[in-house]
PDB file of C-alpha atoms in Angstrom:
ATOM      1  CA  MET A   1     -36.353  52.230 -19.627  1.00 68.00           C
ATOM      2  CA  GLY A   2     -38.263  49.385 -20.707  1.00 82.00           C
ATOM      3  CA  GLY A   3     -38.797  47.770 -24.039  1.00 94.00           C
ATOM      4  CA  LEU A   4     -39.146  49.078 -27.576  1.00 97.00           C
ATOM      5  CA  GLY A   5     -42.685  50.456 -26.781  1.00 97.00           C
ATOM      6  CA  ASN A   6     -41.750  52.153 -23.624  1.00 96.00           C
ATOM      7  CA  GLN A   7     -38.539  53.553 -25.341  1.00 96.00           C
ATOM      8  CA  LEU A   8     -40.433  54.806 -28.239  1.00 98.00           C
ATOM      9  CA  PHE A   9     -42.899  56.914 -26.059  1.00 97.00           C
ATOM     10  CA  GLN A  10     -39.585  58.703 -24.517  1.00 95.00           C
ATOM     11  CA  ILE A  11     -37.943  59.304 -27.783  1.00 97.00           C
ATOM     12  CA  PHE A  12     -40.911  60.812 -29.539  1.00 98.00           C
ATOM     13  CA  THR A  13     -41.688  62.950 -26.580  1.00 96.00           C
ATOM     14  CA  THR A  14     -37.986  64.200 -26.619  1.00 95.00           C
ATOM     15  CA  ILE A  15     -38.020  64.897 -30.357  1.00 97.00           C
ATOM     16  CA  SER A  16     -41.463  66.686 -30.172  1.00 97.00           C
ATOM     17  CA  TYR A  17     -40.331  68.672 -27.619  1.00 94.00           C
ATOM     18  CA  SER A  18     -37.300  69.524 -29.980  1.00 94.00           C
ATOM     19  CA  ILE A  19     -39.153  70.468 -32.703  1.00 97.00           C
ATOM     20  CA  SER A  20     -42.134  72.597 -31.038  1.00 96.00           C
ATOM     21  CA  ASN A  21     -39.401  74.638 -29.043  1.00 93.00           C
ATOM     22  CA  LYS A  22     -36.758  74.472 -31.752  1.00 94.00           C
ATOM     23  CA  VAL A  23     -34.255  73.471 -29.304  1.00 91.00           C
ATOM     24  CA  PRO A  24     -31.569  70.619 -30.275  1.00 92.00           C
ATOM     25  CA  PHE A  25     -32.133  66.935 -28.956  1.00 93.00           C
ATOM     26  CA  VAL A  26     -29.729  64.289 -28.104  1.00 93.00           C
ATOM     27  CA  PHE A  27     -29.617  60.818 -26.653  1.00 94.00           C
ATOM     28  CA  LEU A  28     -27.416  58.804 -24.365  1.00 93.00           C
ATOM     29  CA  TYR A  29     -26.185  56.038 -26.544  1.00 95.00           C
ATOM     30  CA  SER A  30     -26.182  52.404 -25.387  1.00 93.00           C
ATOM     31  CA  THR A  31     -26.368  49.065 -27.084  1.00 93.00           C
ATOM     32  CA  SER A  32     -28.810  47.958 -24.078  1.00 90.00           C
ATOM     33  CA  LEU A  33     -30.858  49.120 -21.123  1.00 88.00           C
ATOM     34  CA  GLY A  34     -30.508  46.576 -18.501  1.00 84.00           C
ATOM     35  CA  SER A  35     -31.821  43.455 -20.029  1.00 85.00           C
ATOM     36  CA  ARG A  36     -33.576  45.241 -22.888  1.00 91.00           C
ATOM     37  CA  SER A  37     -31.996  46.135 -26.358  1.00 94.00           C
ATOM     38  CA  THR A  38     -31.966  49.597 -27.920  1.00 97.00           C
ATOM     39  CA  TYR A  39     -32.504  50.296 -31.524  1.00 98.00           C
ATOM     40  CA  TRP A  40     -30.115  52.790 -32.596  1.00 98.00           C
ATOM     41  CA  ASP A  41     -28.476  50.441 -35.171  1.00 97.00           C
ATOM     42  CA  ASN A  42     -31.605  49.374 -36.924  1.00 98.00           C
ATOM     43  CA  LEU A  43     -34.894  50.932 -36.391  1.00 98.00           C
ATOM     44  CA  LEU A  44     -33.608  54.483 -35.151  1.00 98.00           C
ATOM     45  CA  GLU A  45     -30.281  54.422 -37.092  1.00 98.00           C
ATOM     46  CA  SER A  46     -31.509  57.755 -38.882  1.00 98.00           C
ATOM     47  CA  ILE A  47     -31.325  59.608 -35.450  1.00 98.00           C
ATOM     48  CA  LYS A  48     -28.006  57.707 -34.191  1.00 98.00           C
ATOM     49  CA  CYS A  49     -26.154  60.860 -35.164  1.00 97.00           C
ATOM     50  CA  ASN A  50     -28.334  62.540 -32.332  1.00 96.00           C
ATOM     51  CA  THR A  51     -26.574  60.188 -29.633  1.00 96.00           C
ATOM     52  CA  ILE A  52     -23.975  60.788 -27.401  1.00 94.00           C
ATOM     53  CA  THR A  53     -21.683  58.461 -25.173  1.00 93.00           C
ATOM     54  CA  ASN A  54     -20.926  60.821 -22.583  1.00 92.00           C
ATOM     55  CA  PRO A  55     -23.600  61.217 -19.989  1.00 86.00           C
ATOM     56  CA  GLU A  56     -21.775  64.579 -18.625  1.00 84.00           C
ATOM     57  CA  GLN A  57     -22.721  66.084 -22.049  1.00 85.00           C
ATOM     58  CA  LEU A  58     -26.325  65.647 -21.160  1.00 84.00           C
ATOM     59  CA  PRO A  59     -28.700  68.909 -20.038  1.00 79.00           C
ATOM     60  CA  THR A  60     -28.584  69.255 -16.187  1.00 77.00           C
ATOM     61  CA  ASN A  61     -32.022  70.616 -15.927  1.00 79.00           C
ATOM     62  CA  CYS A  62     -33.981  67.857 -15.147  1.00 83.00           C
ATOM     63  CA  PHE A  63     -37.975  67.340 -15.747  1.00 85.00           C
ATOM     64  CA  TYR A  64     -39.618  64.664 -13.892  1.00 84.00           C
ATOM     65  CA  GLU A  65     -42.966  63.464 -14.934  1.00 87.00           C
ATOM     66  CA  GLN A  66     -45.494  64.001 -12.165  1.00 84.00           C
ATOM     67  CA  SER A  67     -48.081  61.423 -13.074  1.00 85.00           C
ATOM     68  CA  PHE A  68     -49.084  59.214 -15.691  1.00 88.00           C
ATOM     69  CA  ARG A  69     -51.697  61.656 -17.324  1.00 91.00           C
ATOM     70  CA  TYR A  70     -50.546  64.021 -20.029  1.00 94.00           C
ATOM     71  CA  SER A  71     -48.898  67.443 -18.615  1.00 92.00           C
ATOM     72  CA  PRO A  72     -47.404  69.981 -20.899  1.00 93.00           C
ATOM     73  CA  ILE A  73     -43.601  70.094 -20.327  1.00 91.00           C
ATOM     74  CA  PRO A  74     -42.323  73.552 -19.413  1.00 90.00           C
ATOM     75  CA  VAL A  75     -40.267  75.295 -21.992  1.00 89.00           C
ATOM     76  CA  SER A  76     -36.588  75.391 -21.456  1.00 85.00           C
ATOM     77  CA  GLU A  77     -33.501  75.643 -23.914  1.00 77.00           C
ATOM     78  CA  ASN A  78     -31.419  73.254 -21.710  1.00 80.00           C
ATOM     79  CA  ILE A  79     -33.917  70.417 -20.381  1.00 83.00           C
ATOM     80  CA  ARG A  80     -33.507  66.805 -19.663  1.00 84.00           C
ATOM     81  CA  LEU A  81     -36.395  64.634 -19.684  1.00 80.00           C
ATOM     82  CA  THR A  82     -36.044  61.731 -17.105  1.00 69.00           C
ATOM     83  CA  GLY A  83     -37.904  59.801 -14.369  1.00 70.00           C
ATOM     84  CA  GLY A  84     -40.983  59.464 -16.672  1.00 84.00           C
ATOM     85  CA  TYR A  85     -42.643  57.234 -18.933  1.00 90.00           C
ATOM     86  CA  PHE A  86     -44.434  59.925 -21.074  1.00 94.00           C
ATOM     87  CA  GLN A  87     -46.948  57.451 -22.256  1.00 95.00           C
ATOM     88  CA  SER A  88     -49.537  59.841 -23.955  1.00 97.00           C
ATOM     89  CA  TYR A  89     -49.804  60.449 -27.744  1.00 98.00           C
ATOM     90  CA  LYS A  90     -50.615  64.050 -26.697  1.00 98.00           C
ATOM     91  CA  TYR A  91     -46.930  64.656 -26.141  1.00 97.00           C
ATOM     92  CA  PHE A  92     -46.231  64.051 -29.838  1.00 98.00           C
ATOM     93  CA  GLN A  93     -49.110  63.809 -31.845  1.00 98.00           C
ATOM     94  CA  ASP A  94     -48.756  67.448 -33.327  1.00 98.00           C
ATOM     95  CA  ASN A  95     -45.350  66.512 -34.701  1.00 99.00           C
ATOM     96  CA  ARG A  96     -46.086  62.958 -35.377  1.00 99.00           C
ATOM     97  CA  ASP A  97     -45.029  62.735 -39.223  1.00 98.00           C
ATOM     98  CA  ALA A  98     -42.292  65.072 -38.625  1.00 98.00           C
ATOM     99  CA  ILE A  99     -40.912  62.658 -36.289  1.00 99.00           C
ATOM    100  CA  CYS A 100     -41.522  59.547 -38.436  1.00 98.00           C
ATOM    101  CA  ASP A 101     -39.670  61.252 -41.309  1.00 98.00           C
ATOM    102  CA  LEU A 102     -36.541  62.061 -39.048  1.00 98.00           C
ATOM    103  CA  CYS A 103     -36.398  58.273 -37.826  1.00 98.00           C
ATOM    104  CA  GLY A 104     -36.808  57.205 -41.300  1.00 98.00           C
ATOM    105  CA  ILE A 105     -40.139  54.972 -40.109  1.00 98.00           C
ATOM    106  CA  ARG A 106     -41.850  55.145 -43.648  1.00 97.00           C
ATOM    107  CA  GLU A 107     -38.420  53.934 -45.220  1.00 98.00           C
ATOM    108  CA  HIS A 108     -38.346  50.910 -42.998  1.00 98.00           C
ATOM    109  CA  LYS A 109     -42.145  50.195 -43.230  1.00 98.00           C
ATOM    110  CA  THR A 110     -41.731  49.753 -47.226  1.00 98.00           C
ATOM    111  CA  ASP A 111     -38.771  47.444 -46.344  1.00 98.00           C
ATOM    112  CA  VAL A 112     -40.816  45.273 -43.995  1.00 98.00           C
ATOM    113  CA  LYS A 113     -43.694  45.343 -46.600  1.00 97.00           C
ATOM    114  CA  ASN A 114     -41.318  44.093 -49.335  1.00 97.00           C
ATOM    115  CA  GLU A 115     -39.725  41.550 -47.136  1.00 97.00           C
ATOM    116  CA  PHE A 116     -42.643  39.883 -45.184  1.00 98.00           C
ATOM    117  CA  MET A 117     -46.131  41.363 -46.156  1.00 97.00           C
ATOM    118  CA  GLY A 118     -46.363  40.047 -49.743  1.00 94.00           C
ATOM    119  CA  LYS A 119     -47.035  36.566 -48.913  1.00 94.00           C
ATOM    120  CA  TYR A 120     -50.433  37.526 -46.987  1.00 95.00           C
ATOM    121  CA  LYS A 121     -53.189  38.288 -49.255  1.00 89.00           C
ATOM    122  CA  GLY A 122     -56.327  40.616 -48.822  1.00 94.00           C
ATOM    123  CA  LYS A 123     -57.256  42.555 -45.532  1.00 97.00           C
ATOM    124  CA  LEU A 124     -55.309  41.844 -42.593  1.00 98.00           C
ATOM    125  CA  ILE A 125     -55.790  42.044 -38.592  1.00 99.00           C
ATOM    126  CA  SER A 126     -53.094  41.972 -36.397  1.00 99.00           C
ATOM    127  CA  MET A 127     -53.678  40.280 -33.106  1.00 99.00           C
ATOM    128  CA  HIS A 128     -51.202  40.460 -30.182  1.00 98.00           C
ATOM    129  CA  PHE A 129     -50.770  38.429 -27.338  1.00 98.00           C
ATOM    130  CA  ARG A 130     -48.722  39.771 -24.518  1.00 95.00           C
ATOM    131  CA  MET A 131     -47.616  36.990 -21.996  1.00 93.00           C
ATOM    132  CA  GLY A 132     -44.037  36.468 -21.387  1.00 83.00           C
ATOM    133  CA  ASP A 133     -43.065  38.123 -17.848  1.00 82.00           C
ATOM    134  CA  TYR A 134     -46.853  39.016 -17.219  1.00 86.00           C
ATOM    135  CA  LYS A 135     -47.208  35.592 -16.247  1.00 87.00           C
ATOM    136  CA  GLY A 136     -45.540  36.129 -12.836  1.00 84.00           C
ATOM    137  CA  LYS A 137     -47.014  39.254 -11.896  1.00 87.00           C
ATOM    138  CA  PRO A 138     -50.834  39.506 -12.836  1.00 87.00           C
ATOM    139  CA  GLU A 139     -51.451  41.975  -9.945  1.00 91.00           C
ATOM    140  CA  TYR A 140     -48.971  44.560 -12.081  1.00 90.00           C
ATOM    141  CA  HIS A 141     -49.648  43.487 -15.729  1.00 91.00           C
ATOM    142  CA  PRO A 142     -52.668  41.143 -16.075  1.00 93.00           C
ATOM    143  CA  ILE A 143     -52.781  38.664 -19.091  1.00 94.00           C
ATOM    144  CA  LEU A 144     -55.793  39.543 -21.212  1.00 96.00           C
ATOM    145  CA  PRO A 145     -58.404  36.923 -21.314  1.00 94.00           C
ATOM    146  CA  PHE A 146     -60.143  35.117 -24.150  1.00 94.00           C
ATOM    147  CA  GLU A 147     -63.295  37.134 -24.122  1.00 95.00           C
ATOM    148  CA  TYR A 148     -61.187  40.130 -25.038  1.00 97.00           C
ATOM    149  CA  TYR A 149     -59.936  38.742 -28.050  1.00 97.00           C
ATOM    150  CA  ASN A 150     -63.332  37.368 -29.021  1.00 97.00           C
ATOM    151  CA  ASN A 151     -65.388  40.308 -28.225  1.00 97.00           C
ATOM    152  CA  ALA A 152     -62.729  42.423 -30.508  1.00 97.00           C
ATOM    153  CA  LEU A 153     -63.584  39.974 -33.241  1.00 97.00           C
ATOM    154  CA  SER A 154     -67.366  39.983 -32.502  1.00 96.00           C
ATOM    155  CA  GLN A 155     -67.221  43.865 -33.148  1.00 96.00           C
ATOM    156  CA  ILE A 156     -65.141  43.749 -36.568  1.00 97.00           C
ATOM    157  CA  VAL A 157     -67.446  40.905 -37.767  1.00 96.00           C
ATOM    158  CA  SER A 158     -70.659  43.012 -37.205  1.00 95.00           C
ATOM    159  CA  THR A 159     -69.254  46.118 -38.765  1.00 94.00           C
ATOM    160  CA  ARG A 160     -66.771  44.638 -41.410  1.00 95.00           C
ATOM    161  CA  GLY A 161     -67.442  41.099 -41.998  1.00 95.00           C
ATOM    162  CA  GLU A 162     -65.174  38.212 -41.811  1.00 95.00           C
ATOM    163  CA  ASP A 163     -62.995  38.350 -45.215  1.00 96.00           C
ATOM    164  CA  TYR A 164     -59.849  38.916 -43.223  1.00 98.00           C
ATOM    165  CA  THR A 165     -56.584  37.029 -42.407  1.00 98.00           C
ATOM    166  CA  ILE A 166     -55.529  37.539 -38.641  1.00 98.00           C
ATOM    167  CA  LEU A 167     -51.760  37.741 -38.059  1.00 99.00           C
ATOM    168  CA  VAL A 168     -51.096  36.414 -34.804  1.00 98.00           C
ATOM    169  CA  PHE A 169     -47.967  38.079 -32.977  1.00 98.00           C
ATOM    170  CA  CYS A 170     -46.885  36.425 -29.668  1.00 97.00           C
ATOM    171  CA  GLU A 171     -43.810  34.995 -28.037  1.00 95.00           C
ATOM    172  CA  LYS A 172     -42.443  31.412 -29.041  1.00 95.00           C
ATOM    173  CA  GLU A 173     -42.648  30.436 -25.098  1.00 94.00           C
ATOM    174  CA  ASP A 174     -46.523  31.283 -25.483  1.00 96.00           C
ATOM    175  CA  GLU A 175     -47.123  29.473 -28.777  1.00 96.00           C
ATOM    176  CA  LEU A 176     -49.165  26.665 -27.352  1.00 96.00           C
ATOM    177  CA  THR A 177     -51.466  28.757 -25.018  1.00 95.00           C
ATOM    178  CA  VAL A 178     -51.782  31.433 -27.782  1.00 97.00           C
ATOM    179  CA  LYS A 179     -52.952  28.742 -30.391  1.00 97.00           C
ATOM    180  CA  GLN A 180     -55.592  27.287 -27.584  1.00 96.00           C
ATOM    181  CA  THR A 181     -57.065  30.705 -27.256  1.00 96.00           C
ATOM    182  CA  VAL A 182     -57.079  31.490 -31.099  1.00 97.00           C
ATOM    183  CA  GLY A 183     -58.474  28.024 -31.624  1.00 96.00           C
ATOM    184  CA  ARG A 184     -61.650  28.836 -29.387  1.00 95.00           C
ATOM    185  CA  LEU A 185     -62.319  32.055 -31.153  1.00 95.00           C
ATOM    186  CA  ASN A 186     -65.981  32.522 -32.944  1.00 89.00           C
ATOM    187  CA  THR A 187     -64.630  33.100 -36.206  1.00 92.00           C
ATOM    188  CA  LYS A 188     -64.149  31.815 -39.843  1.00 92.00           C
ATOM    189  CA  MET A 189     -61.293  33.986 -40.496  1.00 96.00           C
ATOM    190  CA  ARG A 190     -58.011  32.717 -41.762  1.00 96.00           C
ATOM    191  CA  VAL A 191     -54.954  32.681 -39.415  1.00 97.00           C
ATOM    192  CA  GLU A 192     -51.448  33.049 -39.785  1.00 97.00           C
ATOM    193  CA  TYR A 193     -48.581  33.114 -37.017  1.00 98.00           C
ATOM    194  CA  VAL A 194     -45.872  35.466 -37.643  1.00 98.00           C
ATOM    195  CA  ASP A 195     -42.357  33.794 -37.434  1.00 97.00           C
ATOM    196  CA  PHE A 196     -40.835  34.451 -33.877  1.00 95.00           C
ATOM    197  CA  ASP A 197     -37.487  34.934 -35.209  1.00 96.00           C
ATOM    198  CA  ILE A 198     -38.392  38.131 -36.778  1.00 98.00           C
ATOM    199  CA  PRO A 199     -36.687  41.003 -35.141  1.00 98.00           C
ATOM    200  CA  ASP A 200     -39.218  42.673 -32.692  1.00 98.00           C
ATOM    201  CA  TRP A 201     -38.987  45.925 -34.300  1.00 98.00           C
ATOM    202  CA  LYS A 202     -39.922  44.689 -37.486  1.00 99.00           C
ATOM    203  CA  GLN A 203     -42.942  42.876 -36.009  1.00 99.00           C
ATOM    204  CA  MET A 204     -44.152  46.249 -34.751  1.00 99.00           C
ATOM    205  CA  LEU A 205     -43.944  47.630 -38.316  1.00 99.00           C
ATOM    206  CA  MET A 206     -45.673  44.539 -39.748  1.00 99.00           C
ATOM    207  CA  MET A 207     -48.686  45.305 -37.539  1.00 99.00           C
ATOM    208  CA  SER A 208     -48.721  48.823 -38.622  1.00 99.00           C
ATOM    209  CA  CYS A 209     -49.288  47.461 -42.075  1.00 98.00           C
ATOM    210  CA  CYS A 210     -52.497  45.654 -41.087  1.00 98.00           C
ATOM    211  CA  ASP A 211     -55.733  47.170 -41.652  1.00 98.00           C
ATOM    212  CA  ILE A 212     -57.101  46.369 -38.249  1.00 99.00           C
ATOM    213  CA  ASN A 213     -55.142  46.214 -35.105  1.00 99.00           C
ATOM    214  CA  ILE A 214     -56.377  44.384 -32.003  1.00 99.00           C
ATOM    215  CA  ILE A 215     -53.550  45.192 -29.352  1.00 99.00           C
ATOM    216  CA  ALA A 216     -52.608  43.605 -26.086  1.00 98.00           C
ATOM    217  CA  ASN A 217     -52.188  45.771 -22.900  1.00 96.00           C
ATOM    218  CA  SER A 218     -48.640  46.483 -24.272  1.00 96.00           C
ATOM    219  CA  THR A 219     -46.987  49.471 -25.232  1.00 97.00           C
ATOM    220  CA  PHE A 220     -45.479  47.198 -28.053  1.00 98.00           C
ATOM    221  CA  SER A 221     -48.655  46.759 -30.024  1.00 98.00           C
ATOM    222  CA  TRP A 222     -49.922  50.317 -29.023  1.00 99.00           C
ATOM    223  CA  TRP A 223     -47.028  51.401 -31.320  1.00 99.00           C
ATOM    224  CA  GLY A 224     -47.895  49.211 -34.003  1.00 99.00           C
ATOM    225  CA  ALA A 225     -51.203  50.551 -34.413  1.00 99.00           C
ATOM    226  CA  TYR A 226     -50.069  54.124 -33.649  1.00 99.00           C
ATOM    227  CA  LEU A 227     -47.715  53.980 -36.604  1.00 99.00           C
ATOM    228  CA  ASN A 228     -50.330  52.464 -38.870  1.00 98.00           C
ATOM    229  CA  ASP A 229     -50.886  55.390 -41.616  1.00 97.00           C
ATOM    230  CA  SER A 230     -54.294  54.137 -42.918  1.00 95.00           C
ATOM    231  CA  SER A 231     -57.053  56.574 -42.529  1.00 92.00           C
ATOM    232  CA  GLU A 232     -59.505  53.703 -42.366  1.00 93.00           C
ATOM    233  CA  LYS A 233     -57.585  51.767 -39.781  1.00 97.00           C
ATOM    234  CA  ILE A 234     -59.492  50.311 -37.033  1.00 98.00           C
ATOM    235  CA  VAL A 235     -57.707  49.897 -33.493  1.00 99.00           C
ATOM    236  CA  LEU A 236     -59.291  48.129 -30.509  1.00 99.00           C
ATOM    237  CA  TYR A 237     -57.546  48.147 -27.087  1.00 98.00           C
ATOM    238  CA  PRO A 238     -58.867  46.285 -23.809  1.00 97.00           C
ATOM    239  CA  THR A 239     -60.476  47.975 -20.961  1.00 94.00           C
ATOM    240  CA  VAL A 240     -57.933  46.373 -18.558  1.00 93.00           C
ATOM    241  CA  TRP A 241     -54.233  47.808 -18.901  1.00 94.00           C
ATOM    242  CA  PHE A 242     -52.705  47.425 -15.472  1.00 93.00           C
ATOM    243  CA  GLY A 243     -53.309  45.336 -12.606  1.00 90.00           C
ATOM    244  CA  TYR A 244     -54.680  46.914  -9.102  1.00 88.00           C
ATOM    245  CA  LYS A 245     -50.913  47.441  -7.788  1.00 88.00           C
ATOM    246  CA  ILE A 246     -50.450  50.039 -10.502  1.00 87.00           C
ATOM    247  CA  VAL A 247     -52.481  53.056  -9.718  1.00 77.00           C
ATOM    248  CA  SER A 248     -52.082  54.976 -12.939  1.00 82.00           C
ATOM    249  CA  GLU A 249     -54.692  56.739 -15.179  1.00 84.00           C
ATOM    250  CA  VAL A 250     -54.422  55.979 -18.609  1.00 92.00           C
ATOM    251  CA  LEU A 251     -57.063  58.275 -20.064  1.00 90.00           C
ATOM    252  CA  ASP A 252     -54.593  60.029 -22.165  1.00 96.00           C
ATOM    253  CA  LEU A 253     -53.133  56.877 -23.812  1.00 97.00           C
ATOM    254  CA  PHE A 254     -55.520  56.149 -26.455  1.00 98.00           C
ATOM    255  CA  PRO A 255     -56.431  58.297 -29.407  1.00 98.00           C
ATOM    256  CA  LYS A 256     -60.090  59.250 -29.217  1.00 96.00           C
ATOM    257  CA  ASN A 257     -60.862  57.219 -32.421  1.00 97.00           C
ATOM    258  CA  TRP A 258     -59.751  54.099 -30.952  1.00 98.00           C
ATOM    259  CA  ARG A 259     -62.302  51.747 -29.856  1.00 98.00           C
ATOM    260  CA  LYS A 260     -62.348  50.248 -26.161  1.00 97.00           C
ATOM    261  CA  ILE A 261     -63.244  46.780 -25.798  1.00 97.00           C
ATOM    262  CA  ASP A 262     -64.859  44.878 -22.768  1.00 92.00           C
ATOM    263  CA  CYS A 263     -62.519  42.653 -21.089  1.00 87.00           C
ATOM    264  CA  GLU A 264     -64.160  40.342 -18.666  1.00 72.00           C
ATOM    265  CA  PRO A 265     -61.500  38.675 -16.293  1.00 56.00           C
ATOM    266  CA  PRO A 266     -61.473  34.889 -16.563  1.00 53.00           C
ATOM    267  CA  SER A 267     -63.939  33.155 -13.819  1.00 53.00           C
ATOM    268  CA  GLU A 268     -61.278  31.486 -11.764  1.00 48.00           C
ATOM    269  CA  SER A 269     -59.568  35.098 -11.414  1.00 49.00           C
ATOM    270  CA  LYS A 270     -62.564  36.828 -10.135  1.00 51.00           C
ATOM    271  CA  GLY A 271     -62.559  37.305  -6.512  1.00 49.00           C
ATOM    272  CA  LYS A 272     -58.856  36.804  -6.632  1.00 49.00           C
ATOM    273  CA  LEU A 273     -57.350  39.715  -8.477  1.00 51.00           C
ATOM    274  CA  LYS A 274     -58.530  43.319  -8.376  1.00 53.00           C
ATOM    275  CA  LEU A 275     -58.181  44.756 -12.122  1.00 55.00           C
ATOM    276  CA  GLN A 276     -58.197  48.336 -13.087  1.00 57.00           C
ATOM    277  CA  PHE A 277     -61.112  49.102 -15.502  1.00 59.00           C
ATOM    278  CA  LEU A 278     -60.783  51.955 -18.152  1.00 62.00           C
TER     279      LEU A 278
END
């Protein structure tokens, strides 16, 4: 259901439930979910052995998420987590490290560091721009304005200084717009654009190797920040996550030590779009 970020919420929740309740877990194997790729043959290859191809082998006792807020899942020896996004770290935080070990996340991160991160010197900030299909549905998923990224950098400069390199993550189709936005930022920091051809799961792990993460309203960069193991990391997220047509509370989405950054909508959108502010 959804892209890599959405899939990881469901996968981590399932494995955490398995660990906490001492029951086995399985996933239904497929090479894609609609138009979205799956990651059983790369990022998640370590748990591919826990996949099956026959849906009739899945548990029949289905559990449906009741709301976007965190709610404990009832204990059962035979349960199927379906019909939900499970987008809260609270579903798996207690078992985070064990799940990362099972999935081989740290080994993948080491490979990504060796393959891509060596050319970047000094302290790093990941900055993610999520546009793509958001452009056609701002009432559901607004594109974050320039002000969010500028406010985020201003907070970093005021507390940590400017001795950083910014790694910009975006899709190729949005390159021109993103470069125009980055060019307006009030900073003297060095800027590097991450190669569009790097597989998305490797880009996510590149984010997790940075010192500071400026995420978009996207589960993709949420996971880039969440998988960052640094005890000194700083994560900044926007006050706008959904548009007005998605009525979902995201209060349980962000860990307490992440920093919320004001996200004033662009002036031409004021009065036209209603936004949900956190």
